[in-house]
Structure formats: C-alpha cells, structure tokens
Tab-separated table of C-alpha atoms in Angstrom:
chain	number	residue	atom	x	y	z
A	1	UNK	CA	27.766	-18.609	-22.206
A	2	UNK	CA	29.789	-19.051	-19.208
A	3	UNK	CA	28.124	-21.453	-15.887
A	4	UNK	CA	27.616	-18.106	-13.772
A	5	UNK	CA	26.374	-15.733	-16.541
A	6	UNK	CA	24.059	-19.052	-17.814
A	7	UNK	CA	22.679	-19.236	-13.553
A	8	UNK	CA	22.541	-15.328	-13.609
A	9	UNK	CA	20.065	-15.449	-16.718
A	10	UNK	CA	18.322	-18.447	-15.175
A	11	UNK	CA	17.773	-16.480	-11.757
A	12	UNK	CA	16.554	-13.701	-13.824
A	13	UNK	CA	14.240	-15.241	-15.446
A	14	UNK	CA	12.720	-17.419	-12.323
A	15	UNK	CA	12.342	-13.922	-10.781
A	16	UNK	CA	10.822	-12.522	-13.846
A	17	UNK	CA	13.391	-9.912	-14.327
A	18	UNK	CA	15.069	-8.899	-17.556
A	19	UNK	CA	18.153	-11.106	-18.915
A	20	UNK	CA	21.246	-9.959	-17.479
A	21	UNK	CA	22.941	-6.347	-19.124
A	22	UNK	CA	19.147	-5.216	-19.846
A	23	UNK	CA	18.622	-2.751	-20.390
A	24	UNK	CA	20.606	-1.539	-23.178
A	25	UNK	CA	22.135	2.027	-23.844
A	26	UNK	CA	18.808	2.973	-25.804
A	27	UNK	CA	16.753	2.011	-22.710
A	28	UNK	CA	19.229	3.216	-19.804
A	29	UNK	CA	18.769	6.921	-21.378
A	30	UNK	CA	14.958	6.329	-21.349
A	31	UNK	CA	14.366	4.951	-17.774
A	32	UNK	CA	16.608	8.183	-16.750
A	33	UNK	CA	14.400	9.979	-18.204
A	34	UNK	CA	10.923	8.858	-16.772
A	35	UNK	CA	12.877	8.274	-13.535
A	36	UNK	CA	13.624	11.870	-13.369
A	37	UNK	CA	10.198	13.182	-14.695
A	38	UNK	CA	8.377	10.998	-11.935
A	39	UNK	CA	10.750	12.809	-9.706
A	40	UNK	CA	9.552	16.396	-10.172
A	41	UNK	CA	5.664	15.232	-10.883
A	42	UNK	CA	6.082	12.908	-7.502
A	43	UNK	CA	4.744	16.319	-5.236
A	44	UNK	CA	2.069	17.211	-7.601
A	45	UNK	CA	0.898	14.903	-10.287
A	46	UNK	CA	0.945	11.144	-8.605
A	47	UNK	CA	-0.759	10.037	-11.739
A	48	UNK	CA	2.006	11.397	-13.874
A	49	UNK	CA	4.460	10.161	-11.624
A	50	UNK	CA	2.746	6.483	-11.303
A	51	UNK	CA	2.527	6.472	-15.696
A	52	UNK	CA	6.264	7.433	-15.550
A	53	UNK	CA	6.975	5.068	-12.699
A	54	UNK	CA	5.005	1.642	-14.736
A	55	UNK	CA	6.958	2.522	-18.293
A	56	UNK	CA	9.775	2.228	-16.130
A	57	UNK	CA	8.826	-1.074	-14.731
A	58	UNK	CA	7.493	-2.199	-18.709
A	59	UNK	CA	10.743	-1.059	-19.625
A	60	UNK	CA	12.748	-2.954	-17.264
A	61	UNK	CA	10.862	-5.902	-17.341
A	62	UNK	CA	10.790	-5.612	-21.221
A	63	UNK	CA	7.363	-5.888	-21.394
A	64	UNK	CA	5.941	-3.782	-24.991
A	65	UNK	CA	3.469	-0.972	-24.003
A	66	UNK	CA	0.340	-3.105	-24.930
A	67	UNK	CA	-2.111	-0.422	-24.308
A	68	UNK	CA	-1.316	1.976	-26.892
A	69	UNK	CA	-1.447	-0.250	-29.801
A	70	UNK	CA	-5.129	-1.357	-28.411
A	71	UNK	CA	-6.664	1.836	-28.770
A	72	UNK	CA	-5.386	3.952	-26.014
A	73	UNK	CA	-4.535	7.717	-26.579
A	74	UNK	CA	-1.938	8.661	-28.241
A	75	UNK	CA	1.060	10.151	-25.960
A	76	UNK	CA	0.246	14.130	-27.264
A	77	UNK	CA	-3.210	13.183	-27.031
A	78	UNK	CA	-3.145	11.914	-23.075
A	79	UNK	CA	-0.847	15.066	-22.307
A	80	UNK	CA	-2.858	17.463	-23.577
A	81	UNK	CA	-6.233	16.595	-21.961
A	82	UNK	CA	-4.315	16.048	-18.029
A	83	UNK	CA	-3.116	19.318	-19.043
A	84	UNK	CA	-6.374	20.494	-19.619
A	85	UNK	CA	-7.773	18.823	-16.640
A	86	UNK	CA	-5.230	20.386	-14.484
A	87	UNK	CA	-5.915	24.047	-15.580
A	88	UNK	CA	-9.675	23.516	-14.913
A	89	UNK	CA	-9.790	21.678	-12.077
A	90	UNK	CA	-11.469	24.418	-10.144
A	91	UNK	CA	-14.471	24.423	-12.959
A	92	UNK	CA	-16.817	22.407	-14.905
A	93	UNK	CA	-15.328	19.698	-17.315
A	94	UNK	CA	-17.124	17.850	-19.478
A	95	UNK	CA	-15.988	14.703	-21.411
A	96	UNK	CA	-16.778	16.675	-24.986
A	97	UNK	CA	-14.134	19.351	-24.079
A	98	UNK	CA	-11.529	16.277	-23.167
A	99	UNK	CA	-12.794	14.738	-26.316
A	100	UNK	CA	-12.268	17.888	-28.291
A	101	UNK	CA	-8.893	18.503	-26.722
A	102	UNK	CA	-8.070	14.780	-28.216
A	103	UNK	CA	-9.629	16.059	-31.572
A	104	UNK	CA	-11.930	12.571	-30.639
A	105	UNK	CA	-15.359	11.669	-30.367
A	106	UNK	CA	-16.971	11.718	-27.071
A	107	UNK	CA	-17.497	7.967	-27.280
A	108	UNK	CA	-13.890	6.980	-28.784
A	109	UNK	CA	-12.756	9.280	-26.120
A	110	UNK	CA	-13.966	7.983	-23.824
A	111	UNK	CA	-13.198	4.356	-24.427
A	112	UNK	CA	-9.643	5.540	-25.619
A	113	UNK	CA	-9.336	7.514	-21.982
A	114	UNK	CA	-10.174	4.584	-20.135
A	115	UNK	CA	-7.958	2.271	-22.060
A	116	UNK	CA	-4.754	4.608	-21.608
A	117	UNK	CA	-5.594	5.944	-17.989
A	118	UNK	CA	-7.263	2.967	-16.471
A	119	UNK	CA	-10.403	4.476	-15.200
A	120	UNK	CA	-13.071	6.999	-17.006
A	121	UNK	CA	-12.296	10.368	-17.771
A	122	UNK	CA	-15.066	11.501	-14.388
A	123	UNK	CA	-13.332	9.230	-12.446
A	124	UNK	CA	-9.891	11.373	-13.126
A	125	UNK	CA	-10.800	14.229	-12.562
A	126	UNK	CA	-12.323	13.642	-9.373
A	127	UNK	CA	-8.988	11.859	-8.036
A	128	UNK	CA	-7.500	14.929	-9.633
A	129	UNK	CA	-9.794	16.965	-7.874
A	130	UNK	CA	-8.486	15.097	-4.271
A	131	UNK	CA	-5.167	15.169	-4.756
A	132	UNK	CA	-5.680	18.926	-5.482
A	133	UNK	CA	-7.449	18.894	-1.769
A	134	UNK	CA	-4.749	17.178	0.153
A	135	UNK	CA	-2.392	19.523	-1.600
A	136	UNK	CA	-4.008	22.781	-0.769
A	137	UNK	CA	-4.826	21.067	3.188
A	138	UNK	CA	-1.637	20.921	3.270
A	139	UNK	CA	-0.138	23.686	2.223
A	140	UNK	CA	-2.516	26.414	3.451
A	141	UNK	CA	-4.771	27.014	6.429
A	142	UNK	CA	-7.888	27.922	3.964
A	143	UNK	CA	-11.676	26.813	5.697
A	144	UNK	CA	-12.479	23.206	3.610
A	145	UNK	CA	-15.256	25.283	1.922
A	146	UNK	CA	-12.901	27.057	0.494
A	147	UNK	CA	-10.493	24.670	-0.569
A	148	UNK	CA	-13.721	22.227	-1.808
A	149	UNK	CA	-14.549	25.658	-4.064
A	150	UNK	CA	-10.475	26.209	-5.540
A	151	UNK	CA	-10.768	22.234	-6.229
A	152	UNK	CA	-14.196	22.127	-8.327
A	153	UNK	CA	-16.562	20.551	-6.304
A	154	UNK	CA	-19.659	21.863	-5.506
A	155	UNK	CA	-19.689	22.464	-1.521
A	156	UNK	CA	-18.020	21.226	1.170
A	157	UNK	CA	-20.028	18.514	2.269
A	158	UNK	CA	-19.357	17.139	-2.047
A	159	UNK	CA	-15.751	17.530	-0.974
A	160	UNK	CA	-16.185	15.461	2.330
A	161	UNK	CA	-18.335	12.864	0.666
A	162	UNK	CA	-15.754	12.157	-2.418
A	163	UNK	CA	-12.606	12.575	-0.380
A	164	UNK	CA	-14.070	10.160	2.073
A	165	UNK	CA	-14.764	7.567	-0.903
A	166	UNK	CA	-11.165	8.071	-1.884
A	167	UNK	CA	-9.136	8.087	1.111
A	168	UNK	CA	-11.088	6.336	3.836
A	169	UNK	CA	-11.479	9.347	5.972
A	170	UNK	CA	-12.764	12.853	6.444
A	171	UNK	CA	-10.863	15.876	5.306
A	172	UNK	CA	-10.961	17.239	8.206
A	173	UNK	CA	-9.543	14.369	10.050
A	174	UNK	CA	-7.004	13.626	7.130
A	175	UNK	CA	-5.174	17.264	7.440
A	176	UNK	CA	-4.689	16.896	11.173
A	177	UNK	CA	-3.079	13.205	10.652
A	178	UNK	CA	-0.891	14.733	7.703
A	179	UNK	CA	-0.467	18.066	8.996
A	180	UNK	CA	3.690	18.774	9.468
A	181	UNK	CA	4.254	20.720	12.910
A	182	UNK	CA	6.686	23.329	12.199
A	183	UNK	CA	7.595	23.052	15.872
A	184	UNK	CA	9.963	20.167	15.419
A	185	UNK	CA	11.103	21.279	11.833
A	186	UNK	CA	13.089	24.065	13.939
C-alpha cells in the first residue's frame, strides 16, 4: 500500500468512515437504491424514508444490520404491517391485526415491532397518525376536527393533545408557521 492510500485509510478510519473504494459494486447498486426510495417516501412516509436513509448509513459505514438477526421483523413482515397501518390510519388498529398481518403472536409481535421499528407498535401509529395531520394541514384548508377524524383520532382536542406531545406546539399554531403563501410562489 502506497504512503497516501496507507494515510487515506488511516483518516478513514480516525473518522470512522469506511476504508477507502467502499463501497463495492454490490453495495453502490444498493445505496442507489434506498437513496432513491427515501427520495419518493421523503414527502409522505418519513419513517420509510429515515429506515432507507440508516441502511444507507449501516451500509456505508459497513456496519451488519444487527437488528434483524436479534429478533426484529422480517423485511416482508415490517412492510406489510406499515402498509397496513397506512391504509387504516383513519380507523381503529389493534396490535392483534398487526400481529396477524405478521402471521405473529401479539406478544412476539410486539417485541419483534419494537426491536425492528424502535418504538411500540401504538407509538407508530400515533406518529403515523401526525404526520398524516401535518400532511392534510398542509395540503387542504379542512376545520382540525375534520382532519383529527380523516387521521384516526378521536376528536379534535385528542388531535391537539398528541400533536402537541409530538411536535411541541398546537396544530393550530403549527399550520400557520408551516403554511406556504401562494402569494410569493407567483
């Protein structure tokens, strides 16, 4: 190994990145990928987009996937119930539906769904259920109550309470400090 390829390497790995010419062809096809899927799930799935977004990282960093060979879902497994969390968000959902969408037990489930996603399978769906909120603030003028109703929760003031929790603010206050004027679009 030549002096500046040997201090390239040694940089690398006193930053913690990967070795110099990571990552290989396999992996540069791979990160395009998930680079490109947490593109077009960016606007409306942030959790997809963050799960795309740290495999990236793991991958460039050459760090293993730990979590699924711990006990985590399996990859068809964790698709399938955010799919099914994303149809329903404007109903009930119950953790034996996700489990039975996993073909799991409620209680490996539910360990499984926190090991994979990072929090419990309630906790998802209610940040599902706010990011669903901003969205629709956002992109119609619909009364809260109604929005709070398209999104699942029970009433408005169940809307206010959790979106407060989440964000740090009302959603009443949060759509006029996000809310685009189309005035200086034109």
């Amino acid at each position: 190994m030549t002096a500046p390829a040997a201090a390239l390497d040694a940089f690398h790995t006193l930053a913690g990145l990967p070795p110099a010419g990571f990552p290989a062809a396999g992996h540069l096809a791979t990160v395009t990928r998930l680079l490109e899927e947490a593109m077009h799930a960016v606007e409306h799935d942030v959790a997809q987009a963050r799960d795309r977004i740290v495999k990236v990282r793991d991958l460039l960093l050459h760090r293993p996937q730990e979590e699924a060979a711990r006990g985590g879902l399996a990859p068809w497994q964790a698709r399938r119930v955010a799919a099914l969390v994303e149809r329903r968000l404007d109903g009930t959902l119950c953790n034996e539906d996700l489990a039975a969408e996993a073909k799991l037990s409620t209680s490996h489930f539910c360990a499984a769904f926190r090991q994979t996603f990072g929090m419990s399978p309630h906790a998802f769906v209610i940040s599902r259920r706010v990011e669903r909120a901003k969205a629709l603030m956002l992109d119609t003028d619909d009364a809260l109550a109604e929005i709070a109703d398209a999104c699942g929760f029970a009433d408005q003031a169940h809307l206010s309470r959790l979106f407060r929790q989440a964000t740090g603010s009302s959603p009443a206050s949060w759509r006029r400090a996000n809310a685009v004027d189309v005035s200086l679009i034109a």
